[in-house]
């Protein structure tokens, strides 16, 4: 087991047209020993490039990578003790499953006895005993994925990298394989770095999540930290299901109190006193109010702001129900309990806890209220 540290890591490719593609910009990230870290972000944001630099398939343009205390920039992939399982399984079609799994050990000339011991271990862990004599073409997608995991695991790496390992699986297999990966980590306690563009996957697997966008690391935190203290609008929007509600507003100051007034509709939100001076000091007039669908209630309680809406869509989903309501020009999505039902056209009062909203500078996207809360936390 080992930690992985990236210091000021940059990757710039030169495209065929001889233009620079900045795939990773100044990435600083510390993955703790034994941690399950998810690298999350939209397609093209630099996740795979980061992984390829860690495993050694790609050189860094600048910056340093450490595995434990060892700087590995100059080491070849085989000397880094990092294994990677890819989005495409890349199994050798002319070899059996057994030969595929043993391949990395045979290449390293590990003694036969040791090979068999390790094979037995990964076979038991991944429950693939009955597949060993088949060829890769005789396997389903999920089985191929498990063999690919087995081939990476048998090397007993200090760090295990998984790049979108579930993206080619259908929904049912994705859920069961995801559970198996989580179980593997619990058992091995090896450092895992797992790439995905799917926030639900990240949320269900990771100890901490590193969110990237446009080659830049945005924020690293636990699921709760990212949900409750997003650093900017991008993170607030990317994490959370259903997505956070945004209202573009203008700040109206009046005698020491401030109100955010929706630019589109009639929604008004009185800024809590503790954020007032911060917003005034920030100096902007244009803010985006963010309210998470799970934070809104239909029962009245103290220190809330009431919003009246007309139900536009009601979705019965079983574990929770979703209501989409029109608020005079704005749209609000609310999560309600499975026992609450609404009909389209119905008028409903919603209550927003004043301290649970997020206020963003509309122009820069920076979260102004979260910054305040973080200072508050210390
Ligand atoms: P992700 O895994 O997040 O989808 P990648 O790391 O694969 O992102 O790619 C990041 C950016 O770098 C993209 O714009 C991609 O087109 C570009 N890129 C990746 N590999 C190469 C390459 N070998 N040559 C040129 N550009 C590349
Ligand atoms: Mg990728």
Short mmCIF file of C-alpha atoms and ligand atoms in Angstrom, two decimals:
data_model
loop_
_atom_site.label_atom_id
_atom_site.label_comp_id
_atom_site.label_asym_id
_atom_site.label_seq_id
_atom_site.Cartn_x
_atom_site.Cartn_y
_atom_site.Cartn_z
CA UNK A 1 0.00 0.00 0.00
CA UNK A 2 1.14 3.52 -0.66
CA UNK A 3 -0.02 7.09 -0.98
CA UNK A 4 0.04 8.84 -4.36
CA UNK A 5 1.03 12.49 -4.54
CA UNK A 6 0.86 14.71 -7.60
CA UNK A 7 2.69 18.02 -7.38
CA UNK A 8 2.06 20.70 -9.99
CA UNK A 9 1.50 18.05 -12.65
CA UNK A 10 0.83 19.32 -16.17
CA UNK A 11 0.20 17.45 -19.40
CA UNK A 12 0.28 19.19 -22.74
CA UNK A 13 -0.16 17.19 -25.94
CA UNK A 14 0.78 18.43 -29.36
CA UNK A 15 -2.09 17.71 -31.73
CA UNK A 16 -1.67 16.58 -35.33
CA UNK A 17 -2.25 20.19 -36.39
CA UNK A 18 0.72 21.10 -34.19
CA UNK A 19 -1.47 22.87 -31.63
CA UNK A 20 -1.03 22.55 -27.87
CA UNK A 21 -3.75 20.63 -26.01
CA UNK A 22 -3.53 21.34 -22.31
CA UNK A 23 -5.06 18.15 -20.91
CA UNK A 24 -4.02 18.59 -17.25
CA UNK A 25 -3.12 21.93 -15.66
CA UNK A 26 -1.15 22.23 -12.44
CA UNK A 27 -2.70 19.24 -10.70
CA UNK A 28 -2.00 18.97 -6.98
CA UNK A 29 -3.57 15.96 -5.35
CA UNK A 30 -2.75 13.67 -2.47
CA UNK A 31 -4.37 10.25 -2.37
CA UNK A 32 -3.89 8.75 1.07
CA UNK A 33 -2.52 5.31 1.76
CA UNK A 34 -5.41 2.84 1.46
CA UNK A 35 -7.89 5.46 0.34
CA UNK A 36 -10.58 4.99 -2.32
CA UNK A 37 -10.31 8.18 -4.39
CA UNK A 38 -12.60 8.92 -7.32
CA UNK A 39 -11.51 11.24 -10.08
CA UNK A 40 -14.78 12.67 -11.36
CA UNK A 41 -15.48 15.00 -14.25
CA UNK A 42 -17.01 15.32 -17.71
CA UNK A 43 -15.49 13.63 -20.73
CA UNK A 44 -12.25 15.26 -21.92
CA UNK A 45 -11.40 16.98 -18.62
CA UNK A 46 -8.09 15.14 -18.21
CA UNK A 47 -8.93 12.13 -16.02
CA UNK A 48 -7.36 9.42 -18.19
CA UNK A 49 -4.29 11.55 -18.89
CA UNK A 50 -3.77 11.88 -15.13
CA UNK A 51 -4.08 8.13 -14.66
CA UNK A 52 -1.72 7.36 -17.52
CA UNK A 53 0.89 9.63 -15.97
CA UNK A 54 0.56 7.89 -12.59
CA UNK A 55 0.93 4.44 -14.11
CA UNK A 56 3.78 5.61 -16.36
CA UNK A 57 2.22 5.17 -19.81
CA UNK A 58 2.53 8.89 -20.40
CA UNK A 59 5.27 11.31 -19.33
CA UNK A 60 4.42 14.42 -17.34
CA UNK A 61 5.05 17.67 -19.23
CA UNK A 62 6.05 19.16 -15.87
CA UNK A 63 5.56 18.41 -12.18
CA UNK A 64 6.31 15.40 -9.99
CA UNK A 65 4.54 12.19 -9.06
CA UNK A 66 5.32 10.31 -5.85
CA UNK A 67 4.21 6.82 -4.85
CA UNK A 68 4.78 6.69 -1.13
CA UNK A 69 8.03 8.64 -0.75
CA UNK A 70 9.42 7.48 -4.11
CA UNK A 71 9.47 9.96 -6.94
CA UNK A 72 8.45 7.87 -9.93
CA UNK A 73 8.67 10.30 -12.86
CA UNK A 74 11.69 8.54 -14.31
CA UNK A 75 10.58 4.97 -13.49
CA UNK A 76 9.21 2.65 -16.15
CA UNK A 77 5.60 1.41 -15.62
CA UNK A 78 6.80 -2.03 -14.48
CA UNK A 79 8.94 -0.50 -11.70
CA UNK A 80 6.13 1.61 -10.25
CA UNK A 81 4.10 -1.22 -8.74
CA UNK A 82 0.88 0.35 -9.96
CA UNK A 83 -1.74 -1.69 -11.83
CA UNK A 84 -4.40 -0.28 -14.10
CA UNK A 85 -7.63 -1.77 -15.33
CA UNK A 86 -8.93 -0.04 -18.43
CA UNK A 87 -12.29 0.90 -19.82
CA UNK A 88 -11.64 -1.58 -22.63
CA UNK A 89 -10.65 -4.87 -21.12
CA UNK A 90 -7.83 -5.60 -23.60
CA UNK A 91 -7.69 -9.33 -22.90
CA UNK A 92 -5.45 -11.47 -25.13
CA UNK A 93 -7.91 -13.33 -27.35
CA UNK A 94 -5.55 -16.24 -28.15
CA UNK A 95 -5.04 -17.05 -24.45
CA UNK A 96 -7.42 -18.70 -22.00
CA UNK A 97 -8.75 -16.78 -19.03
CA UNK A 98 -6.21 -18.54 -16.77
CA UNK A 99 -3.33 -17.59 -19.08
CA UNK A 100 -4.61 -14.03 -19.31
CA UNK A 101 -4.67 -13.66 -15.54
CA UNK A 102 -1.25 -15.26 -15.06
CA UNK A 103 0.33 -13.24 -17.87
CA UNK A 104 1.85 -10.46 -15.74
CA UNK A 105 3.36 -13.01 -13.31
CA UNK A 106 4.83 -15.13 -16.10
CA UNK A 107 6.31 -12.02 -17.70
CA UNK A 108 8.05 -11.32 -14.39
CA UNK A 109 9.13 -14.97 -14.03
CA UNK A 110 7.46 -15.36 -10.64
CA UNK A 111 7.91 -18.97 -9.35
CA UNK A 112 5.09 -21.38 -10.33
CA UNK A 113 4.00 -22.07 -6.73
CA UNK A 114 3.61 -18.39 -6.00
CA UNK A 115 1.68 -17.97 -9.27
CA UNK A 116 -0.81 -20.68 -8.25
CA UNK A 117 -1.26 -19.20 -4.77
CA UNK A 118 -2.00 -15.77 -6.11
CA UNK A 119 -4.29 -17.19 -8.81
CA UNK A 120 -6.32 -18.99 -6.19
CA UNK A 121 -6.64 -15.82 -4.18
CA UNK A 122 -7.95 -13.62 -7.00
CA UNK A 123 -10.18 -16.41 -8.32
CA UNK A 124 -11.84 -16.67 -4.93
CA UNK A 125 -12.09 -12.95 -4.50
CA UNK A 126 -13.78 -12.38 -7.86
CA UNK A 127 -15.65 -15.72 -8.02
CA UNK A 128 -14.35 -16.64 -11.47
CA UNK A 129 -13.28 -20.26 -10.85
CA UNK A 130 -15.59 -21.71 -13.48
CA UNK A 131 -14.32 -19.36 -16.21
CA UNK A 132 -10.62 -20.23 -16.15
CA UNK A 133 -10.55 -22.58 -19.16
CA UNK A 134 -12.64 -20.40 -21.44
CA UNK A 135 -11.39 -17.99 -24.05
CA UNK A 136 -12.20 -14.26 -23.76
CA UNK A 137 -14.71 -14.51 -26.64
CA UNK A 138 -16.76 -16.96 -24.55
CA UNK A 139 -17.33 -14.39 -21.80
CA UNK A 140 -20.01 -11.76 -21.23
CA UNK A 141 -19.00 -8.11 -20.81
CA UNK A 142 -19.24 -8.35 -17.04
CA UNK A 143 -17.12 -11.49 -16.95
CA UNK A 144 -14.47 -9.89 -19.17
CA UNK A 145 -14.38 -6.94 -16.82
CA UNK A 146 -13.81 -9.25 -13.84
CA UNK A 147 -10.97 -11.04 -15.65
CA UNK A 148 -9.41 -7.70 -16.46
CA UNK A 149 -9.63 -6.80 -12.75
CA UNK A 150 -8.14 -10.17 -11.82
CA UNK A 151 -5.20 -9.69 -14.18
CA UNK A 152 -4.46 -6.31 -12.60
CA UNK A 153 -4.96 -7.53 -9.02
CA UNK A 154 -2.76 -10.60 -9.31
CA UNK A 155 0.25 -8.31 -9.53
CA UNK A 156 -0.50 -7.25 -5.93
CA UNK A 157 0.08 -3.62 -6.74
CA UNK A 158 0.60 -0.92 -4.14
CA UNK A 159 -1.82 1.25 -6.06
CA UNK A 160 -4.74 0.14 -8.17
CA UNK A 161 -6.08 2.41 -10.91
CA UNK A 162 -9.44 1.85 -12.57
CA UNK A 163 -10.40 3.95 -15.56
CA UNK A 164 -14.19 3.90 -16.14
CA UNK A 165 -14.31 0.14 -15.53
CA UNK A 166 -18.10 -0.05 -15.68
CA UNK A 167 -18.85 2.08 -18.70
CA UNK A 168 -19.38 -0.83 -21.09
CA UNK A 169 -21.64 -2.83 -18.79
CA UNK A 170 -25.42 -2.80 -18.77
CA UNK A 171 -27.22 -1.32 -15.78
CA UNK A 172 -27.71 -4.48 -13.71
CA UNK A 173 -24.15 -5.65 -14.19
CA UNK A 174 -22.88 -2.19 -13.44
CA UNK A 175 -24.54 -2.21 -10.04
CA UNK A 176 -23.28 -5.67 -9.09
CA UNK A 177 -19.73 -5.08 -10.39
CA UNK A 178 -19.64 -1.75 -8.58
CA UNK A 179 -20.51 -3.53 -5.34
CA UNK A 180 -17.79 -6.07 -6.05
CA UNK A 181 -15.18 -3.33 -6.56
CA UNK A 182 -16.20 -1.74 -3.26
CA UNK A 183 -15.90 -5.12 -1.59
CA UNK A 184 -12.46 -5.67 -3.14
CA UNK A 185 -11.24 -2.41 -1.69
CA UNK A 186 -12.60 -3.26 1.75
CA UNK A 187 -10.77 -6.57 1.59
CA UNK A 188 -7.45 -5.45 0.07
CA UNK A 189 -7.23 -2.01 1.67
CA UNK A 190 -4.97 -1.03 -1.24
CA UNK A 191 -4.97 2.54 -2.50
CA UNK A 192 -7.59 2.79 -5.27
CA UNK A 193 -7.93 5.61 -7.78
CA UNK A 194 -11.11 5.24 -9.78
CA UNK A 195 -12.02 7.37 -12.79
CA UNK A 196 -15.64 8.06 -13.68
CA UNK A 197 -17.83 10.72 -15.29
CA UNK A 198 -20.81 9.39 -13.31
CA UNK A 199 -21.35 11.21 -10.03
CA UNK A 200 -23.55 8.46 -8.60
CA UNK A 201 -20.72 5.95 -9.07
CA UNK A 202 -18.31 8.33 -7.34
CA UNK A 203 -20.71 9.00 -4.50
CA UNK A 204 -21.39 5.33 -3.87
CA UNK A 205 -17.74 4.21 -3.97
CA UNK A 206 -15.35 6.92 -2.88
CA UNK A 207 -13.88 7.90 0.46
CA UNK A 208 -13.11 11.21 -1.22
CA UNK A 209 -13.90 12.63 -4.65
CA UNK A 210 -11.64 14.86 -6.75
CA UNK A 211 -13.75 16.88 -9.20
CA UNK A 212 -12.08 18.04 -12.43
CA UNK A 213 -13.29 20.31 -15.21
CA UNK A 214 -11.42 21.64 -18.27
CA UNK A 215 -8.09 20.15 -17.14
CA UNK A 216 -8.32 21.83 -13.74
CA UNK A 217 -8.94 20.20 -10.36
CA UNK A 218 -11.89 22.03 -8.83
CA UNK A 219 -12.29 20.53 -5.37
CA UNK A 220 -11.44 17.46 -3.32
CA UNK A 221 -13.71 16.29 -0.55
CA UNK A 222 -16.03 13.70 0.88
CA UNK A 223 -19.47 13.42 -0.62
CA UNK A 224 -20.92 15.51 2.22
CA UNK A 225 -18.27 18.21 1.86
CA UNK A 226 -18.94 18.52 -1.86
CA UNK A 227 -22.70 18.60 -1.36
CA UNK A 228 -22.68 21.05 1.55
CA UNK A 229 -19.61 23.18 0.78
CA UNK A 230 -19.22 23.29 -3.00
CA UNK A 231 -16.43 25.66 -3.97
CA UNK A 232 -18.20 26.85 -7.12
CA UNK A 233 -21.26 26.47 -9.32
CA UNK A 234 -19.70 23.71 -11.40
CA UNK A 235 -19.14 21.42 -8.40
CA UNK A 236 -22.56 22.27 -6.95
CA UNK A 237 -24.18 21.34 -10.25
CA UNK A 238 -22.11 18.24 -11.02
CA UNK A 239 -22.74 16.56 -7.65
CA UNK A 240 -26.24 15.84 -6.38
CA UNK A 241 -29.20 13.99 -7.84
CA UNK A 242 -31.57 15.53 -8.82
CA UNK A 243 -29.39 18.51 -9.67
CA UNK A 244 -29.35 21.66 -7.54
CA UNK A 245 -31.85 24.41 -8.44
CA UNK A 246 -30.30 27.67 -9.61
CA UNK A 247 -31.94 31.10 -9.64
CA UNK A 248 -30.19 34.04 -11.23
CA UNK A 249 -30.73 36.98 -8.91
CA UNK A 250 -29.91 40.61 -8.30
CA UNK A 251 -28.86 41.80 -4.85
CA UNK A 252 -31.06 44.53 -3.41
CA UNK A 253 -29.63 46.27 -0.36
CA UNK A 254 -31.82 48.15 2.05
CA UNK A 255 -30.72 49.55 5.38
CA UNK A 256 -28.38 46.74 6.43
CA UNK A 257 -30.47 43.89 5.06
CA UNK A 258 -30.16 42.35 1.61
CA UNK A 259 -32.54 40.44 -0.60
CA UNK A 260 -31.82 38.30 -3.63
CA UNK A 261 -34.51 38.93 -6.23
CA UNK A 262 -34.94 36.54 -9.13
CA UNK A 263 -34.22 38.11 -12.51
CA UNK A 264 -36.88 35.97 -14.18
CA UNK A 265 -39.68 35.58 -11.69
CA UNK A 266 -41.07 36.80 -8.41
CA UNK A 267 -38.89 34.71 -6.11
CA UNK A 268 -37.31 36.70 -3.29
CA UNK A 269 -34.88 35.41 -0.70
CA UNK A 270 -33.77 37.43 2.29
CA UNK A 271 -30.02 36.93 2.77
CA UNK A 272 -29.32 35.54 6.26
CA UNK A 273 -27.67 38.14 8.46
CA UNK A 274 -24.46 36.12 8.80
CA UNK A 275 -23.85 36.33 5.01
CA UNK A 276 -25.02 39.87 4.54
CA UNK A 277 -21.75 41.70 5.16
CA UNK A 278 -19.88 39.10 3.15
CA UNK A 279 -22.05 39.66 0.10
CA UNK A 280 -21.83 43.41 0.45
CA UNK A 281 -18.03 43.18 0.79
CA UNK A 282 -17.85 40.87 -2.20
CA UNK A 283 -19.20 43.79 -4.18
CA UNK A 284 -21.11 42.07 -6.96
CA UNK A 285 -24.75 42.80 -7.76
CA UNK A 286 -25.42 39.51 -9.53
CA UNK A 287 -25.65 36.27 -7.64
CA UNK A 288 -27.00 32.82 -8.36
CA UNK A 289 -28.99 31.26 -5.57
CA UNK A 290 -28.56 27.49 -5.31
CA UNK A 291 -31.08 25.30 -3.47
CA UNK A 292 -30.74 21.53 -3.31
CA UNK A 293 -33.96 19.58 -4.03
CA UNK A 294 -33.43 17.51 -0.86
CA UNK A 295 -33.21 20.62 1.31
CA UNK A 296 -36.70 21.90 0.49
CA UNK A 297 -39.64 20.87 2.70
CA UNK A 298 -43.40 20.98 2.43
CA UNK A 299 -43.96 21.35 6.19
CA UNK A 300 -43.61 24.79 7.70
CA UNK A 301 -40.77 25.18 10.20
CA UNK A 302 -38.89 28.10 11.84
CA UNK A 303 -36.16 29.98 9.98
CA UNK A 304 -37.38 29.05 6.53
CA UNK A 305 -38.42 31.07 3.50
CA UNK A 306 -41.76 30.14 1.95
CA UNK A 307 -42.03 29.77 -1.81
CA UNK A 308 -45.36 29.10 -3.48
CA UNK A 309 -45.35 27.05 -6.66
CA UNK A 310 -47.69 25.31 -9.05
CA UNK A 311 -46.95 21.64 -9.68
CA UNK A 312 -45.83 21.05 -13.25
CA UNK A 313 -44.54 17.49 -13.09
CA UNK A 314 -44.95 14.86 -10.39
CA UNK A 315 -42.70 11.80 -10.59
CA UNK A 316 -43.47 8.79 -8.45
CA UNK A 317 -40.13 7.03 -8.02
CA UNK A 318 -40.74 4.72 -5.07
CA UNK A 319 -37.98 5.57 -2.62
CA UNK A 320 -38.59 9.28 -3.00
CA UNK A 321 -40.87 11.38 -5.18
CA UNK A 322 -39.88 14.36 -7.29
CA UNK A 323 -42.00 17.47 -7.79
CA UNK A 324 -41.20 20.09 -10.41
CA UNK A 325 -43.04 23.34 -9.77
CA UNK A 326 -43.38 26.64 -11.60
CA UNK A 327 -42.58 29.67 -9.46
CA UNK A 328 -43.79 32.52 -11.70
CA UNK A 329 -41.14 32.13 -14.36
CA UNK A 330 -38.65 30.04 -12.38
CA UNK A 331 -38.61 26.27 -12.05
CA UNK A 332 -38.03 24.46 -8.77
CA UNK A 333 -37.39 20.74 -8.28
CA UNK A 334 -38.21 19.34 -4.85
CA UNK A 335 -37.67 15.87 -3.39
CA UNK A 336 -40.57 14.73 -1.20
CA UNK A 337 -41.16 11.57 0.78
CA UNK A 338 -42.56 8.44 -0.94
CA UNK A 339 -45.87 9.04 0.87
CA UNK A 340 -46.42 12.54 -0.50
CA UNK A 341 -48.38 12.85 -3.73
CA UNK A 342 -49.25 15.92 -5.77
CA UNK A 343 -51.33 16.54 -8.86
CA UNK A 344 -50.37 18.70 -11.78
CA UNK A 345 -51.74 22.22 -11.40
CA UNK A 346 -51.90 22.00 -7.59
CA UNK A 347 -50.65 25.02 -5.63
CA UNK A 348 -48.07 24.06 -2.97
CA UNK A 349 -46.09 25.98 -0.36
CA UNK A 350 -42.44 24.97 -0.14
CA UNK A 351 -40.13 25.93 2.72
CA UNK A 352 -36.42 26.57 2.22
CA UNK A 353 -34.21 26.54 5.35
CA UNK A 354 -32.41 29.88 5.24
CA UNK A 355 -29.00 28.57 6.20
CA UNK A 356 -28.97 25.70 3.66
CA UNK A 357 -28.88 27.70 0.44
CA UNK A 358 -25.72 28.38 -1.56
CA UNK A 359 -24.94 31.79 -3.04
CA UNK A 360 -22.65 32.04 -6.08
CA UNK A 361 -21.13 35.00 -7.86
CA UNK A 362 -22.98 34.72 -11.18
CA UNK A 363 -20.02 35.90 -13.21
CA UNK A 364 -17.16 33.88 -11.70
CA UNK A 365 -19.20 30.96 -10.35
CA UNK A 366 -17.36 31.20 -7.00
CA UNK A 367 -19.48 30.18 -4.01
CA UNK A 368 -19.63 33.17 -1.69
CA UNK A 369 -21.67 31.62 1.13
CA UNK A 370 -19.65 28.39 1.19
CA UNK A 371 -16.42 30.30 1.58
CA UNK A 372 -18.00 31.92 4.59
CA UNK A 373 -19.09 28.57 5.99
CA UNK A 374 -15.61 27.08 5.55
CA UNK A 375 -14.09 29.91 7.57
CA UNK A 376 -16.86 29.35 10.05
CA UNK A 377 -15.96 25.67 10.33
CA UNK A 378 -12.36 26.31 11.39
P1 LIG B 1 -10.95 12.19 -19.92
O1 LIG B 1 -10.34 10.89 -19.53
O2 LIG B 1 -11.32 13.04 -18.74
O3 LIG B 1 -12.11 12.04 -20.85
P2 LIG B 1 -8.46 12.64 -21.38
O4 LIG B 1 -7.39 12.71 -20.34
O5 LIG B 1 -8.59 11.39 -22.14
O6 LIG B 1 -9.85 13.08 -20.71
O7 LIG B 1 -8.24 13.83 -22.42
C1 LIG B 1 -8.03 15.17 -22.01
C2 LIG B 1 -7.82 16.03 -23.24
O8 LIG B 1 -6.61 15.67 -23.88
C3 LIG B 1 -8.90 15.89 -24.29
O9 LIG B 1 -9.12 17.15 -24.87
C4 LIG B 1 -8.29 14.92 -25.29
O10 LIG B 1 -8.82 15.12 -26.57
C5 LIG B 1 -6.83 15.29 -25.22
N1 LIG B 1 -5.93 14.15 -25.52
C6 LIG B 1 -5.88 12.96 -24.88
N2 LIG B 1 -4.92 12.17 -25.38
C7 LIG B 1 -4.34 12.86 -26.39
C8 LIG B 1 -3.27 12.62 -27.31
N3 LIG B 1 -2.59 11.46 -27.27
N4 LIG B 1 -2.96 13.58 -28.20
C9 LIG B 1 -3.62 14.76 -28.23
N5 LIG B 1 -4.62 15.07 -27.40
C10 LIG B 1 -4.99 14.15 -26.48
MG1 LIG B 2 -11.01 8.92 -20.06
#
